[in-house]
Coordinates of C-alpha atoms in Angstrom, one line a residue:
M16 CA 23.3 8.7 -4.0
P17 CA 21.7 6.3 -6.5
G18 CA 20.3 3.2 -4.8
S19 CA 20.1 4.8 -1.4
E20 CA 16.3 4.7 -1.4
P21 CA 14.4 1.4 -0.7
D22 CA 13.6 -0.8 -3.7
R23 CA 9.9 -0.2 -3.8
D24 CA 9.3 -3.1 -6.2
A25 CA 10.9 -5.4 -3.6
F26 CA 9.0 -3.9 -0.7
T27 CA 5.9 -5.7 0.6
P28 CA 3.0 -4.1 -1.4
V29 CA 1.1 -1.7 0.9
S30 CA -2.1 -3.5 0.0
D31 CA -0.8 -6.5 1.9
L32 CA -0.2 -4.6 5.1
I33 CA -2.4 -4.8 8.2
C34 CA -2.7 -1.0 8.6
P35 CA -1.7 2.1 6.6
A36 CA 2.0 2.0 5.6
R37 CA 2.7 5.4 7.1
D38 CA 1.5 4.2 10.4
I39 CA 4.1 1.5 10.3
F40 CA 7.1 3.4 8.9
D41 CA 7.2 6.9 7.4
G42 CA 10.8 7.2 6.1
G43 CA 10.3 10.6 4.5
A44 CA 9.0 12.2 7.7
L45 CA 11.8 10.6 9.7
W46 CA 14.4 11.8 7.3
A47 CA 13.1 15.4 7.5
E48 CA 13.3 15.1 11.3
L49 CA 16.9 13.7 11.2
L50 CA 18.5 16.2 8.8
P51 CA 18.7 19.2 11.2
V52 CA 20.1 17.0 13.9
I53 CA 22.8 15.7 11.5
D54 CA 23.7 19.3 10.5
D55 CA 24.4 20.1 14.1
A56 CA 26.2 16.8 14.9
S57 CA 29.8 17.2 15.9
D58 CA 31.1 13.8 14.7
A59 CA 30.1 10.4 13.3
A60 CA 29.2 9.0 16.7
S61 CA 26.7 11.8 17.2
V62 CA 25.1 11.0 13.8
R63 CA 24.8 7.3 14.7
N64 CA 23.3 8.0 18.1
A65 CA 20.8 10.4 16.7
T66 CA 19.8 7.9 14.0
V67 CA 19.4 5.1 16.6
T68 CA 17.3 7.3 18.9
L69 CA 15.0 8.3 16.1
L70 CA 14.6 4.8 14.8
R71 CA 14.1 3.2 18.2
N72 CA 11.0 5.4 18.6
A73 CA 9.9 4.7 15.1
M74 CA 10.3 1.0 15.6
K75 CA 8.3 1.1 18.8
N76 CA 5.5 3.1 17.2
G77 CA 5.5 0.8 14.1
R78 CA 5.2 -2.3 16.2
S79 CA 2.5 -0.8 18.3
A80 CA 0.5 0.1 15.2
I81 CA 0.8 -3.5 13.9
A82 CA -0.2 -4.9 17.3
T83 CA -3.2 -2.6 17.6
A84 CA -4.4 -3.6 14.2
L85 CA -3.8 -7.3 14.8
A86 CA -5.8 -7.1 18.1
K87 CA -8.8 -5.8 16.1
Q88 CA -8.3 -8.5 13.4
P89 CA -6.6 -11.5 15.2
L90 CA -7.0 -13.9 12.3
V91 CA -5.2 -11.9 9.6
A92 CA -1.8 -13.3 10.3
Y93 CA -0.2 -12.8 6.9
P94 CA -0.7 -9.0 6.7
A95 CA 0.8 -8.9 10.2
I96 CA 4.0 -10.7 9.4
A97 CA 4.2 -8.8 6.1
S98 CA 3.9 -5.5 8.1
Y99 CA 6.8 -6.5 10.3
A100 CA 8.9 -7.1 7.2
Y101 CA 7.9 -3.7 5.8
L102 CA 8.9 -2.1 9.1
T103 CA 12.3 -3.8 9.0
D104 CA 12.8 -2.8 5.3
G105 CA 12.3 0.8 6.2
I106 CA 14.7 0.7 9.1
V107 CA 17.5 -1.1 7.1
S108 CA 17.0 1.3 4.2
F109 CA 17.1 4.3 6.4
I110 CA 20.3 3.2 8.1
Y111 CA 21.9 2.5 4.7
R112 CA 21.1 6.0 3.6
V113 CA 22.6 7.5 6.7
A114 CA 25.7 5.4 6.2
V115 CA 26.3 6.2 2.5
E116 CA 25.2 9.8 2.4
H117 CA 26.4 11.2 5.8
L118 CA 28.9 8.8 7.5
H119 CA 30.9 7.6 4.5
P120 CA 30.0 9.7 1.4
V121 CA 31.9 9.2 -1.8
A122 CA 31.8 12.0 -4.4
N123 CA 32.8 9.9 -7.3
P124 CA 32.5 6.2 -6.4
T125 CA 34.4 3.7 -8.4
A126 CA 32.9 0.6 -10.0
S127 CA 34.1 -1.4 -6.9
E128 CA 32.5 1.1 -4.4
R129 CA 29.0 -0.3 -4.7
I130 CA 26.8 -2.3 -2.3
A131 CA 23.4 -4.0 -2.6
L132 CA 21.6 -5.0 0.5
L133 CA 19.5 -8.1 0.2
A134 CA 17.2 -9.9 2.7
V135 CA 17.5 -13.7 2.8
G136 CA 15.7 -16.5 4.5
G137 CA 12.3 -15.7 6.1
Y138 CA 13.1 -12.0 5.9
G139 CA 13.6 -12.5 2.2
R140 CA 10.2 -14.0 1.9
G141 CA 8.8 -11.0 3.7
E142 CA 7.6 -13.0 6.7
M143 CA 8.7 -11.7 10.1
A144 CA 7.5 -11.7 13.7
P145 CA 8.6 -9.0 16.3
Q146 CA 11.7 -11.0 17.3
S147 CA 12.6 -12.5 14.0
D148 CA 16.3 -12.5 12.9
V149 CA 17.2 -9.8 10.4
D150 CA 19.2 -11.9 7.9
L151 CA 21.1 -9.6 5.5
L152 CA 23.5 -10.2 2.6
F153 CA 25.8 -7.3 1.8
L154 CA 26.6 -7.8 -1.8
T155 CA 29.7 -6.2 -3.4
P156 CA 30.9 -6.5 -7.0
Y157 CA 34.5 -7.4 -6.2
K158 CA 36.6 -8.0 -3.1
I159 CA 35.3 -5.7 -0.3
T160 CA 36.8 -2.2 -0.3
P161 CA 37.7 -0.1 2.7
W162 CA 34.7 2.1 1.9
A163 CA 32.3 -0.9 1.8
E164 CA 33.8 -2.3 5.0
S165 CA 33.2 1.1 6.8
V166 CA 29.6 1.3 5.5
I167 CA 28.8 -2.3 6.6
E168 CA 30.4 -1.7 10.0
S169 CA 28.5 1.5 10.7
M170 CA 25.2 -0.2 9.6
L171 CA 25.7 -3.2 11.9
Y172 CA 26.5 -1.0 14.9
M173 CA 23.3 0.9 14.4
L174 CA 21.2 -2.3 13.9
W175 CA 22.8 -3.8 17.0
D176 CA 22.1 -0.7 19.0
L177 CA 18.5 -1.1 18.0
R178 CA 18.7 -4.6 19.7
L179 CA 17.9 -6.3 16.4
K180 CA 19.1 -9.9 16.0
V181 CA 21.2 -9.5 12.8
G182 CA 22.5 -12.4 10.8
H183 CA 24.8 -11.1 8.1
A184 CA 27.3 -12.0 5.4
S185 CA 29.4 -9.9 3.0
R186 CA 29.9 -11.6 -0.4
T187 CA 30.5 -11.1 -4.0
I188 CA 28.4 -12.7 -6.7
E189 CA 31.1 -15.2 -7.3
D190 CA 31.2 -16.0 -3.5
C191 CA 27.4 -16.6 -3.6
L192 CA 27.7 -19.0 -6.5
R193 CA 30.6 -20.9 -5.0
L194 CA 29.1 -21.2 -1.5
G195 CA 25.6 -22.0 -2.8
D196 CA 27.1 -24.8 -4.9
E197 CA 28.8 -26.3 -1.8
D198 CA 26.1 -25.7 0.9
F199 CA 22.4 -26.3 0.4
T200 CA 21.4 -24.2 3.4
I201 CA 23.1 -21.2 1.8
R202 CA 21.5 -22.2 -1.6
T203 CA 18.1 -22.2 0.0
A204 CA 18.7 -18.8 1.6
L205 CA 19.8 -17.4 -1.8
L206 CA 16.6 -18.8 -3.3
E207 CA 14.7 -16.5 -1.0
Q208 CA 16.9 -13.4 -1.6
R209 CA 15.1 -10.1 -2.0
H210 CA 16.7 -6.7 -2.8
I211 CA 16.0 -4.1 -0.1
C212 CA 18.2 -1.1 -1.1
G213 CA 21.5 -0.2 -2.6
D214 CA 22.8 -0.9 -6.1
D215 CA 19.9 -2.1 -8.3
E216 CA 22.1 -3.4 -11.1
L217 CA 24.3 -5.5 -8.8
A218 CA 21.2 -7.1 -7.2
R219 CA 19.7 -7.9 -10.6
K220 CA 22.9 -9.4 -11.7
L221 CA 23.0 -11.7 -8.7
A222 CA 19.5 -12.9 -9.3
D223 CA 20.3 -13.5 -13.0
Q224 CA 23.5 -15.4 -12.2
L225 CA 21.8 -17.6 -9.6
W226 CA 19.2 -18.8 -12.0
K227 CA 21.6 -19.3 -14.9
K228 CA 24.6 -20.8 -13.1
L229 CA 23.3 -22.3 -9.8
F230 CA 19.7 -23.2 -9.9
K231 CA 19.3 -24.2 -13.6
N232 CA 19.4 -28.0 -14.2
T233 CA 20.0 -28.8 -10.5
L234 CA 16.4 -29.5 -9.4
A235 CA 17.0 -33.2 -8.7
E236 CA 20.0 -32.6 -6.4
F237 CA 18.1 -29.8 -4.6
I238 CA 15.1 -32.1 -4.0
E239 CA 17.4 -34.9 -2.7
A240 CA 19.2 -32.5 -0.3
K241 CA 15.9 -31.1 1.0
L242 CA 14.4 -34.5 1.6
A243 CA 17.5 -35.6 3.4
E244 CA 17.3 -32.5 5.6
R245 CA 13.6 -33.3 6.2
D246 CA 14.3 -36.9 7.3
A247 CA 17.0 -35.8 9.7
R248 CA 14.7 -33.1 11.2
H249 CA 11.9 -35.6 11.6
E250 CA 14.1 -38.1 13.3
K251 CA 15.3 -35.5 15.8
Q252 CA 11.8 -34.2 16.5
G253 CA 10.1 -37.5 16.8
D254 CA 9.1 -39.2 13.5
Q255 CA 5.3 -39.0 13.9
R256 CA 2.6 -36.6 13.0
F257 CA 0.7 -36.7 16.3
M258 CA 2.5 -35.8 19.5
V259 CA 1.3 -34.4 22.8
E260 CA 3.7 -31.5 22.6
P261 CA 4.5 -31.1 18.9
N262 CA 7.1 -28.8 17.5
V263 CA 4.9 -26.8 15.0
K264 CA 7.9 -25.5 13.1
E265 CA 10.3 -28.4 12.9
G266 CA 8.1 -31.5 13.6
K267 CA 6.5 -33.8 11.0
G268 CA 3.8 -32.0 9.1
G269 CA 4.9 -28.6 10.6
L270 CA 5.8 -25.3 9.1
R271 CA 9.3 -26.3 7.9
D272 CA 7.8 -29.2 5.8
L273 CA 5.4 -26.7 4.2
Q274 CA 8.3 -24.4 3.4
T275 CA 10.3 -27.3 1.9
L276 CA 7.5 -27.9 -0.5
Y277 CA 7.4 -24.2 -1.4
W278 CA 11.2 -24.1 -1.9
V279 CA 11.1 -27.1 -4.3
A280 CA 8.2 -25.5 -6.2
K281 CA 9.9 -22.2 -6.4
Y282 CA 13.2 -23.8 -7.5
Q283 CA 11.4 -25.7 -10.3
H284 CA 9.1 -22.9 -11.5
R285 CA 11.2 -19.8 -10.8
V286 CA 8.5 -17.9 -8.9
R287 CA 8.8 -15.2 -6.3
E288 CA 5.4 -15.3 -4.6
H289 CA 3.2 -18.1 -3.4
E290 CA 0.3 -16.9 -5.6
E291 CA 2.3 -17.5 -8.7
L292 CA 2.1 -21.2 -8.1
V293 CA -1.6 -21.1 -8.9
S294 CA -1.0 -20.5 -12.6
K295 CA 1.5 -23.3 -12.5
G296 CA -1.2 -25.7 -11.3
L297 CA 0.4 -26.5 -7.9
F298 CA -2.1 -24.5 -5.8
T299 CA -5.9 -23.9 -6.4

């Protein structure tokens, strides 16, 4: 089925990983291992159980490979968090493929029977720790169909069975534009959206519409909203830089403040990666 494979352009480049990509997640080998089991499965529940069992071992092995590599290179934090995102991309894409090709196949899908899976938030940035939330956006072209509802439900059950903490929303492009206009938290999450798998054209259309209809000419209001969020966060955490027990994420001068600067820069310059801000003169 078109779009059932991971979007390799959206994946973390393998050169950024802490160890060989195949040591983290080898989707081709896992698929070859699963197919005979699927052929012998008696019902959908058996397919789901077999998929979860296979992926549970793959996830354990992938995390172990990352941990082993990090123990040898304890200061290379970015390749480690990029590797966890790569592992999660592989798991989500694998589950999507099982859902659309074996649990809910459609011989001749209509224009409305399409789904794109996008990562948002920290997962969208490709930055994950072992216990990070898996924040997913299930994007459909029109109002959700019974087929899409079934695919999403099957995927979520398998992700939950893997004990992953999944944050999810099912929306159309119009929903994203409307909700992003009303809520700056949602708008910030959409700023970080990244296509994982599913319908390429639908994902590209969302990105295009976000920049044309939501982000364009709204930089000033975005900055104002993010600064207000920052002030409220600082007041809650203790409005000073030096504390005996600082909150390194939410406190003044912490990670969230750095991310706020990045969000504003990304919003202004329409960049995807931190490195692109060098050519814009923001970073050396």
